Amino acid sequence: MKRISLFLTAALTFSALAAQAVVQKEQVGVWPTIPFIRGADLCVYKDAYSSTRSGYMDKMVGYAKDLMSAGAKGKEVLPMLVGFNNLYDQNLAAANQYKYMEVTLESTLKSYVSDYYRNIKPRVQRLSFTRVNDVMSVVRAAANGQRDGYLDQSLVDKLDYIAYGTYALAPNCQGDIQVTLHLMGRDGEEISYIGQGQPAVVMSQIASRMFEDFQRTKFPSTLKIGKKSLTLLGAMNGSVEKTFSPKNAERACETLGGRLPSGQELEMIDAYGDWNGGVSINDAIWALANDYVYAPHLRNPTPIRSRTEVNTPEEGYTYYCVQD
């Protein structure tokens, strides 16, 4: 029981560091057959513990009074209460049979991820659900109303991640389900996600986080800029950083063995975008070398300005470092 409790506790935890845990590769393959384990009914748990026994009895007495006020006789009240309660339980049980829920969760997750790639169209699709066994085994399983579940060690070695998940009725008792998804890598590392919502849409939340984790630029990233290759190092924190002094940003880049990008390089890297190894400029004011800044909202005559020409943004100047 203790091991099961620990497993469920871990399964319901979403790591805020998931994005940093994903090492960016050119392409990542995930086994597309995803088993889902049904967890505890959190709605029933909440309902059972939402009131004390005395509070529950007070509620039942109130219902009995309402029925008697409506014309029911005393001896009729208890059977009516029991009947209504049983009817509610029967309807809930019928709705919560969870038939083929795992198929719905798996298929909607893969569909939402595919939609992201279809709509955004990055140059390289870094995340894919990859079949590594023969096509006929998939067809035979589908013809028998099954999902293809065969996977041995030789096939596992061709994948980057195996996925599994859990699902349970959410504690809000409004028909939502709470879903966790776990990606386990070949070397044992695990990335976890959690979502809550209606069964048809809950996996959109997880698909969004997966797409961002695997597709968004991770440092270091090497891009072709003109006739040379430029490596994006990130800032001291390994990502894009803020500072209130462009000179401090310049010193930080020197510490990393790099430099701040030029205004032209910022624009070229922005053209690649966040999903293709670059970094979008957006509305931030960027630190440049020699106490200059890049202000995208000041285009006339140029967004490259002396720091003294631009009001210091409340959140500071944005920067990352590059290396030739």
mmCIF file of C-alpha atoms in Angstrom:
data_model
loop_
_atom_site.group_PDB
_atom_site.id
_atom_site.type_symbol
_atom_site.label_atom_id
_atom_site.label_comp_id
_atom_site.label_asym_id
_atom_site.label_seq_id
_atom_site.Cartn_x
_atom_site.Cartn_y
_atom_site.Cartn_z
ATOM 1 C CA MET A 1 0.000 0.000 0.000
ATOM 2 C CA LYS A 2 2.829 2.363 0.824
ATOM 3 C CA ARG A 3 4.414 1.844 -2.597
ATOM 4 C CA ILE A 4 1.074 2.444 -4.317
ATOM 5 C CA SER A 5 0.546 5.619 -2.295
ATOM 6 C CA LEU A 6 3.980 6.903 -3.243
ATOM 7 C CA PHE A 7 3.303 6.107 -6.910
ATOM 8 C CA LEU A 8 0.003 7.993 -6.948
ATOM 9 C CA THR A 9 1.567 10.963 -5.174
ATOM 10 C CA ALA A 10 4.311 11.129 -7.768
ATOM 11 C CA ALA A 11 1.838 10.644 -10.579
ATOM 12 C CA LEU A 12 -0.149 13.714 -9.540
ATOM 13 C CA THR A 13 2.914 15.972 -9.447
ATOM 14 C CA PHE A 14 3.848 18.190 -12.381
ATOM 15 C CA SER A 15 7.495 19.235 -12.462
ATOM 16 C CA ALA A 16 7.872 22.961 -13.094
ATOM 17 C CA LEU A 17 11.383 22.147 -14.345
ATOM 18 C CA ALA A 18 10.129 19.848 -17.097
ATOM 19 C CA ALA A 19 11.112 22.276 -19.823
ATOM 20 C CA GLN A 20 14.702 22.435 -18.544
ATOM 21 C CA ALA A 21 14.830 18.656 -18.177
ATOM 22 C CA VAL A 22 14.297 18.107 -21.897
ATOM 23 C CA VAL A 23 17.603 17.930 -23.713
ATOM 24 C CA GLN A 24 17.110 19.294 -27.214
ATOM 25 C CA LYS A 25 17.848 16.773 -29.928
ATOM 26 C CA GLU A 26 17.280 17.091 -33.640
ATOM 27 C CA GLN A 27 14.390 14.596 -33.409
ATOM 28 C CA VAL A 28 12.828 12.663 -30.526
ATOM 29 C CA GLY A 29 10.763 9.492 -30.946
ATOM 30 C CA VAL A 30 8.010 8.501 -28.478
ATOM 31 C CA TRP A 31 6.272 5.118 -28.491
ATOM 32 C CA PRO A 32 2.698 5.917 -29.625
ATOM 33 C CA THR A 33 0.933 3.201 -27.569
ATOM 34 C CA ILE A 34 0.278 4.856 -24.201
ATOM 35 C CA PRO A 35 -1.175 2.766 -21.336
ATOM 36 C CA PHE A 36 -3.259 4.736 -18.838
ATOM 37 C CA ILE A 37 -3.857 3.514 -15.279
ATOM 38 C CA ARG A 38 -7.183 4.441 -13.710
ATOM 39 C CA GLY A 39 -6.648 6.170 -10.366
ATOM 40 C CA ALA A 40 -8.895 6.945 -7.414
ATOM 41 C CA ASP A 41 -12.177 8.830 -7.907
ATOM 42 C CA LEU A 42 -11.182 12.206 -6.474
ATOM 43 C CA CYS A 43 -14.756 13.492 -6.750
ATOM 44 C CA VAL A 44 -16.083 10.766 -4.445
ATOM 45 C CA TYR A 45 -13.156 11.313 -2.090
ATOM 46 C CA LYS A 46 -13.863 15.040 -1.865
ATOM 47 C CA ASP A 47 -17.613 14.477 -1.495
ATOM 48 C CA ALA A 48 -17.080 11.964 1.310
ATOM 49 C CA TYR A 49 -14.827 14.296 3.283
ATOM 50 C CA SER A 50 -16.454 17.640 2.440
ATOM 51 C CA SER A 51 -18.742 17.520 5.474
ATOM 52 C CA THR A 52 -18.799 15.973 8.935
ATOM 53 C CA ARG A 53 -21.229 13.233 9.861
ATOM 54 C CA SER A 54 -23.356 15.757 11.774
ATOM 55 C CA GLY A 55 -23.356 18.072 8.763
ATOM 56 C CA TYR A 56 -24.435 15.199 6.528
ATOM 57 C CA MET A 57 -27.273 14.301 8.911
ATOM 58 C CA ASP A 58 -28.418 17.932 9.058
ATOM 59 C CA LYS A 59 -28.582 17.974 5.258
ATOM 60 C CA MET A 60 -30.660 14.775 5.170
ATOM 61 C CA VAL A 61 -33.062 16.152 7.821
ATOM 62 C CA GLY A 62 -33.445 19.287 5.694
ATOM 63 C CA TYR A 63 -34.316 17.191 2.634
ATOM 64 C CA ALA A 64 -36.876 15.240 4.689
ATOM 65 C CA LYS A 65 -38.521 18.457 5.870
ATOM 66 C CA ASP A 66 -38.730 19.713 2.291
ATOM 67 C CA LEU A 67 -40.380 16.492 1.154
ATOM 68 C CA MET A 68 -42.909 16.593 4.015
ATOM 69 C CA SER A 69 -43.665 20.236 3.259
ATOM 70 C CA ALA A 70 -44.378 19.163 -0.326
ATOM 71 C CA GLY A 71 -46.996 16.688 0.933
ATOM 72 C CA ALA A 72 -45.069 13.487 1.575
ATOM 73 C CA LYS A 73 -46.042 11.487 4.661
ATOM 74 C CA GLY A 74 -43.482 10.655 7.304
ATOM 75 C CA LYS A 75 -43.275 6.970 6.408
ATOM 76 C CA GLU A 76 -42.775 7.852 2.726
ATOM 77 C CA VAL A 77 -39.842 10.176 3.261
ATOM 78 C CA LEU A 78 -37.089 7.630 3.979
ATOM 79 C CA PRO A 79 -37.788 5.386 0.948
ATOM 80 C CA MET A 80 -37.934 8.469 -1.275
ATOM 81 C CA LEU A 81 -34.564 9.727 0.030
ATOM 82 C CA VAL A 82 -33.012 6.297 -0.423
ATOM 83 C CA GLY A 83 -34.493 6.018 -3.910
ATOM 84 C CA PHE A 84 -33.215 9.422 -5.030
ATOM 85 C CA ASN A 85 -29.778 8.666 -3.588
ATOM 86 C CA ASN A 86 -29.631 5.290 -5.360
ATOM 87 C CA LEU A 87 -30.754 6.834 -8.640
ATOM 88 C CA TYR A 88 -27.966 9.413 -8.448
ATOM 89 C CA ASP A 89 -25.429 6.667 -7.707
ATOM 90 C CA GLN A 90 -26.693 4.588 -10.641
ATOM 91 C CA ASN A 91 -26.428 7.513 -13.076
ATOM 92 C CA LEU A 92 -22.944 8.335 -11.803
ATOM 93 C CA ALA A 93 -21.836 4.707 -12.117
ATOM 94 C CA ALA A 94 -23.128 4.515 -15.692
ATOM 95 C CA ALA A 95 -21.306 7.723 -16.645
ATOM 96 C CA ASN A 96 -18.083 6.642 -14.965
ATOM 97 C CA GLN A 97 -17.574 3.230 -16.505
ATOM 98 C CA TYR A 98 -14.552 4.731 -18.306
ATOM 99 C CA LYS A 99 -14.987 2.395 -21.264
ATOM 100 C CA TYR A 100 -12.199 3.013 -23.760
ATOM 101 C CA MET A 101 -11.088 6.128 -21.882
ATOM 102 C CA GLU A 102 -7.422 5.228 -22.401
ATOM 103 C CA VAL A 103 -7.983 5.077 -26.166
ATOM 104 C CA THR A 104 -9.593 8.525 -26.120
ATOM 105 C CA LEU A 105 -6.748 10.023 -24.093
ATOM 106 C CA GLU A 106 -4.056 8.495 -26.280
ATOM 107 C CA SER A 107 -5.653 9.431 -29.591
ATOM 108 C CA THR A 108 -6.529 13.006 -28.604
ATOM 109 C CA LEU A 109 -3.013 13.634 -27.285
ATOM 110 C CA LYS A 110 -1.443 12.554 -30.564
ATOM 111 C CA SER A 111 -3.997 14.518 -32.563
ATOM 112 C CA TYR A 112 -3.362 17.745 -30.649
ATOM 113 C CA VAL A 113 0.410 17.392 -31.056
ATOM 114 C CA SER A 114 -0.076 16.801 -34.792
ATOM 115 C CA ASP A 115 -2.272 19.903 -35.000
ATOM 116 C CA TYR A 116 0.481 22.040 -33.469
ATOM 117 C CA TYR A 117 2.973 20.872 -36.075
ATOM 118 C CA ARG A 118 0.450 21.217 -38.886
ATOM 119 C CA ASN A 119 -0.423 24.796 -37.919
ATOM 120 C CA ILE A 120 2.994 26.138 -36.839
ATOM 121 C CA LYS A 121 5.069 24.272 -39.471
ATOM 122 C CA PRO A 122 8.569 24.389 -37.906
ATOM 123 C CA ARG A 123 11.503 23.577 -40.182
ATOM 124 C CA VAL A 124 12.325 20.445 -38.161
ATOM 125 C CA GLN A 125 9.736 18.411 -36.267
ATOM 126 C CA ARG A 126 11.600 17.500 -33.099
ATOM 127 C CA LEU A 127 8.858 15.436 -31.436
ATOM 128 C CA SER A 128 7.092 12.526 -33.104
ATOM 129 C CA PHE A 129 5.180 9.410 -32.110
ATOM 130 C CA THR A 130 7.175 6.668 -33.773
ATOM 131 C CA ARG A 131 6.245 3.091 -34.625
ATOM 132 C CA VAL A 132 9.333 0.887 -34.571
ATOM 133 C CA ASN A 133 7.688 -2.474 -35.286
ATOM 134 C CA ASP A 134 6.199 -3.775 -38.523
ATOM 135 C CA VAL A 135 3.120 -2.106 -39.979
ATOM 136 C CA MET A 136 1.133 -5.351 -40.252
ATOM 137 C CA SER A 137 1.185 -5.892 -36.481
ATOM 138 C CA VAL A 138 -0.440 -2.466 -36.070
ATOM 139 C CA VAL A 139 -3.069 -3.287 -38.716
ATOM 140 C CA ARG A 140 -3.848 -6.682 -37.156
ATOM 141 C CA ALA A 141 -4.254 -5.155 -33.698
ATOM 142 C CA ALA A 142 -6.569 -2.437 -35.041
ATOM 143 C CA ALA A 143 -8.648 -5.019 -36.921
ATOM 144 C CA ASN A 144 -9.176 -6.860 -33.616
ATOM 145 C CA GLY A 145 -10.189 -3.682 -31.804
ATOM 146 C CA GLN A 146 -6.879 -3.533 -29.943
ATOM 147 C CA ARG A 147 -3.931 -1.216 -29.673
ATOM 148 C CA ASP A 148 -0.526 -2.479 -30.710
ATOM 149 C CA GLY A 149 1.282 -3.149 -27.448
ATOM 150 C CA TYR A 150 4.199 -5.370 -28.477
ATOM 151 C CA LEU A 151 7.568 -3.896 -27.593
ATOM 152 C CA ASP A 152 10.798 -5.698 -26.722
ATOM 153 C CA GLN A 153 14.193 -4.362 -25.682
ATOM 154 C CA SER A 154 15.539 -4.258 -29.226
ATOM 155 C CA LEU A 155 12.633 -2.000 -30.216
ATOM 156 C CA VAL A 156 12.927 0.134 -27.064
ATOM 157 C CA ASP A 157 16.522 0.925 -28.040
ATOM 158 C CA LYS A 158 15.190 2.617 -31.187
ATOM 159 C CA LEU A 159 13.038 5.045 -29.161
ATOM 160 C CA ASP A 160 13.854 8.013 -26.945
ATOM 161 C CA TYR A 161 10.819 7.814 -24.638
ATOM 162 C CA ILE A 162 8.123 5.395 -23.523
ATOM 163 C CA ALA A 163 4.920 7.048 -22.287
ATOM 164 C CA TYR A 164 2.380 5.996 -19.677
ATOM 165 C CA GLY A 165 -0.250 7.886 -17.707
ATOM 166 C CA THR A 166 -2.998 7.943 -15.085
ATOM 167 C CA TYR A 167 -6.512 9.346 -15.076
ATOM 168 C CA ALA A 168 -9.182 9.926 -12.429
ATOM 169 C CA LEU A 169 -12.431 11.823 -12.011
ATOM 170 C CA ALA A 170 -11.412 15.343 -10.958
ATOM 171 C CA PRO A 171 -12.332 16.686 -7.492
ATOM 172 C CA ASN A 172 -14.579 19.449 -8.908
ATOM 173 C CA CYS A 173 -17.293 16.774 -9.556
ATOM 174 C CA GLN A 174 -18.348 18.447 -12.821
ATOM 175 C CA GLY A 175 -17.405 15.693 -15.249
ATOM 176 C CA ASP A 176 -13.751 16.737 -15.589
ATOM 177 C CA ILE A 177 -10.971 14.207 -15.398
ATOM 178 C CA GLN A 178 -7.465 14.738 -14.065
ATOM 179 C CA VAL A 179 -4.775 13.202 -16.253
ATOM 180 C CA THR A 180 -1.055 12.751 -15.781
ATOM 181 C CA LEU A 181 1.382 11.752 -18.510
ATOM 182 C CA HIS A 182 4.903 10.489 -17.890
ATOM 183 C CA LEU A 183 7.689 10.158 -20.446
ATOM 184 C CA MET A 184 10.442 7.767 -19.395
ATOM 185 C CA GLY A 185 13.727 7.975 -21.281
ATOM 186 C CA ARG A 186 16.095 5.128 -22.075
ATOM 187 C CA ASP A 187 18.472 6.205 -19.321
ATOM 188 C CA GLY A 188 15.673 6.372 -16.718
ATOM 189 C CA GLU A 189 14.924 10.103 -16.593
ATOM 190 C CA GLU A 190 11.240 10.971 -16.423
ATOM 191 C CA ILE A 191 9.264 14.035 -17.481
ATOM 192 C CA SER A 192 5.757 14.473 -16.063
ATOM 193 C CA TYR A 193 2.750 16.542 -17.101
ATOM 194 C CA ILE A 194 -0.703 17.068 -15.608
ATOM 195 C CA GLY A 195 -3.982 18.413 -17.020
ATOM 196 C CA GLN A 196 -7.599 18.698 -15.957
ATOM 197 C CA GLY A 197 -10.731 19.189 -18.012
ATOM 198 C CA GLN A 198 -13.376 17.441 -20.088
ATOM 199 C CA PRO A 199 -12.148 14.134 -21.592
ATOM 200 C CA ALA A 200 -12.312 15.508 -25.151
ATOM 201 C CA VAL A 201 -10.026 18.484 -24.462
ATOM 202 C CA VAL A 202 -7.910 17.706 -21.390
ATOM 203 C CA MET A 203 -5.037 16.336 -23.472
ATOM 204 C CA SER A 204 -4.723 19.654 -25.320
ATOM 205 C CA GLN A 205 -3.107 21.102 -22.183
ATOM 206 C CA ILE A 206 -0.522 18.336 -22.030
ATOM 207 C CA ALA A 207 0.080 18.414 -25.787
ATOM 208 C CA SER A 208 0.787 22.155 -25.569
ATOM 209 C CA ARG A 209 3.410 21.688 -22.852
ATOM 210 C CA MET A 210 5.005 18.765 -24.666
ATOM 211 C CA PHE A 211 5.251 20.745 -27.895
ATOM 212 C CA GLU A 212 6.850 23.680 -26.107
ATOM 213 C CA ASP A 213 9.271 21.492 -24.126
ATOM 214 C CA PHE A 214 10.595 19.648 -27.147
ATOM 215 C CA GLN A 215 10.232 22.224 -29.920
ATOM 216 C CA ARG A 216 11.146 25.532 -28.258
ATOM 217 C CA THR A 217 14.788 26.572 -28.610
ATOM 218 C CA LYS A 218 17.164 25.160 -26.008
ATOM 219 C CA PHE A 219 20.668 26.485 -25.536
ATOM 220 C CA PRO A 220 23.177 25.917 -26.974
ATOM 221 C CA SER A 221 21.677 26.191 -30.453
ATOM 222 C CA THR A 222 23.725 26.628 -33.626
ATOM 223 C CA LEU A 223 22.288 28.580 -36.560
ATOM 224 C CA LYS A 224 23.490 29.587 -39.986
ATOM 225 C CA ILE A 225 23.746 33.390 -40.032
ATOM 226 C CA GLY A 226 24.910 34.639 -43.423
ATOM 227 C CA LYS A 227 28.033 32.677 -44.350
ATOM 228 C CA LYS A 228 28.940 31.694 -40.806
ATOM 229 C CA SER A 229 27.575 29.519 -38.018
ATOM 230 C CA LEU A 230 26.616 31.210 -34.776
ATOM 231 C CA THR A 231 26.080 29.356 -31.503
ATOM 232 C CA LEU A 232 23.462 30.718 -29.115
ATOM 233 C CA LEU A 233 24.758 30.171 -25.566
ATOM 234 C CA GLY A 234 21.924 31.697 -23.582
ATOM 235 C CA ALA A 235 22.642 33.812 -20.512
ATOM 236 C CA MET A 236 24.218 32.914 -17.177
ATOM 237 C CA ASN A 237 21.040 31.063 -16.191
ATOM 238 C CA GLY A 238 21.133 28.900 -19.334
ATOM 239 C CA SER A 239 18.192 30.714 -20.876
ATOM 240 C CA VAL A 240 17.166 34.263 -21.850
ATOM 241 C CA GLU A 241 17.857 36.645 -18.951
ATOM 242 C CA LYS A 242 17.067 40.161 -17.739
ATOM 243 C CA THR A 243 19.498 42.824 -16.568
ATOM 244 C CA PHE A 244 19.324 46.517 -15.732
ATOM 245 C CA SER A 245 22.695 47.205 -17.323
ATOM 246 C CA PRO A 246 23.814 46.294 -20.866
ATOM 247 C CA LYS A 247 27.392 46.416 -19.555
ATOM 248 C CA ASN A 248 26.583 43.723 -17.012
ATOM 249 C CA ALA A 249 25.134 41.610 -19.817
ATOM 250 C CA GLU A 250 28.298 42.162 -21.842
ATOM 251 C CA ARG A 251 30.471 41.027 -18.902
ATOM 252 C CA ALA A 252 28.258 37.961 -18.371
ATOM 253 C CA CYS A 253 28.753 36.926 -21.982
ATOM 254 C CA GLU A 254 32.506 37.374 -21.697
ATOM 255 C CA THR A 255 32.433 35.070 -18.678
ATOM 256 C CA LEU A 256 30.715 32.427 -20.812
ATOM 257 C CA GLY A 257 33.294 32.841 -23.550
ATOM 258 C CA GLY A 258 30.887 34.648 -25.850
ATOM 259 C CA ARG A 259 29.496 38.075 -26.625
ATOM 260 C CA LEU A 260 26.197 39.889 -27.066
ATOM 261 C CA PRO A 261 24.663 39.541 -30.544
ATOM 262 C CA SER A 262 24.602 42.559 -32.833
ATOM 263 C CA GLY A 263 21.343 44.176 -33.876
ATOM 264 C CA GLN A 264 21.506 42.490 -37.280
ATOM 265 C CA GLU A 265 22.167 39.120 -35.660
ATOM 266 C CA LEU A 266 19.200 39.623 -33.329
ATOM 267 C CA GLU A 267 16.987 40.162 -36.360
ATOM 268 C CA MET A 268 18.318 37.068 -38.159
ATOM 269 C CA ILE A 269 17.892 34.920 -35.057
ATOM 270 C CA ASP A 270 14.384 36.339 -34.645
ATOM 271 C CA ALA A 271 13.609 35.254 -38.216
ATOM 272 C CA TYR A 272 14.309 31.638 -37.238
ATOM 273 C CA GLY A 273 11.819 31.967 -34.380
ATOM 274 C CA ASP A 274 11.383 30.146 -31.083
ATOM 275 C CA TRP A 275 10.429 26.843 -32.749
ATOM 276 C CA ASN A 276 13.417 26.620 -35.131
ATOM 277 C CA GLY A 277 16.419 27.144 -32.881
ATOM 278 C CA GLY A 278 16.168 30.942 -32.730
ATOM 279 C CA VAL A 279 14.782 33.494 -30.287
ATOM 280 C CA SER A 280 11.934 35.881 -31.059
ATOM 281 C CA ILE A 281 12.509 39.576 -30.350
ATOM 282 C CA ASN A 282 8.852 40.234 -29.419
ATOM 283 C CA ASP A 283 8.383 43.551 -27.564
ATOM 284 C CA ALA A 284 11.441 43.294 -25.315
ATOM 285 C CA ILE A 285 14.282 45.825 -25.296
ATOM 286 C CA TRP A 286 17.528 43.954 -25.870
ATOM 287 C CA ALA A 287 20.983 44.671 -24.503
ATOM 288 C CA LEU A 288 23.711 45.254 -27.112
ATOM 289 C CA ALA A 289 27.473 45.802 -26.792
ATOM 290 C CA ASN A 290 29.014 49.186 -25.939
ATOM 291 C CA ASP A 291 25.992 50.340 -23.893
ATOM 292 C CA TYR A 292 23.580 50.214 -26.840
ATOM 293 C CA VAL A 293 20.145 48.610 -26.901
ATOM 294 C CA TYR A 294 17.759 47.221 -29.519
ATOM 295 C CA ALA A 295 14.285 48.791 -29.187
ATOM 296 C CA PRO A 296 11.892 47.114 -31.676
ATOM 297 C CA HIS A 297 9.213 49.793 -31.183
ATOM 298 C CA LEU A 298 11.600 52.563 -32.333
ATOM 299 C CA ARG A 299 12.084 51.734 -36.013
ATOM 300 C CA ASN A 300 12.696 55.222 -37.371
ATOM 301 C CA PRO A 301 15.464 55.609 -38.291
ATOM 302 C CA THR A 302 16.793 52.451 -36.537
ATOM 303 C CA PRO A 303 15.909 50.297 -33.529
ATOM 304 C CA ILE A 304 19.574 50.322 -32.455
ATOM 305 C CA ARG A 305 19.885 53.151 -29.939
ATOM 306 C CA SER A 306 22.158 54.405 -27.229
ATOM 307 C CA ARG A 307 20.893 53.253 -23.835
ATOM 308 C CA THR A 308 20.322 56.891 -22.836
ATOM 309 C CA GLU A 309 17.847 57.356 -25.713
ATOM 310 C CA VAL A 310 15.462 54.703 -24.399
ATOM 311 C CA ASN A 311 13.630 54.577 -21.102
ATOM 312 C CA THR A 312 14.839 51.687 -19.001
ATOM 313 C CA PRO A 313 12.082 49.040 -18.979
ATOM 314 C CA GLU A 314 10.692 48.136 -15.572
ATOM 315 C CA GLU A 315 11.669 44.480 -15.993
ATOM 316 C CA GLY A 316 15.135 45.340 -17.318
ATOM 317 C CA TYR A 317 16.897 44.693 -20.624
ATOM 318 C CA THR A 318 16.675 41.230 -22.165
ATOM 319 C CA TYR A 319 19.774 39.424 -23.374
ATOM 320 C CA TYR A 320 21.419 36.151 -24.318
ATOM 321 C CA CYS A 321 24.939 35.415 -25.457
ATOM 322 C CA VAL A 322 26.352 34.082 -28.717
ATOM 323 C CA GLN A 323 29.657 32.582 -29.771
ATOM 324 C CA ASP A 324 31.317 32.685 -33.186
#
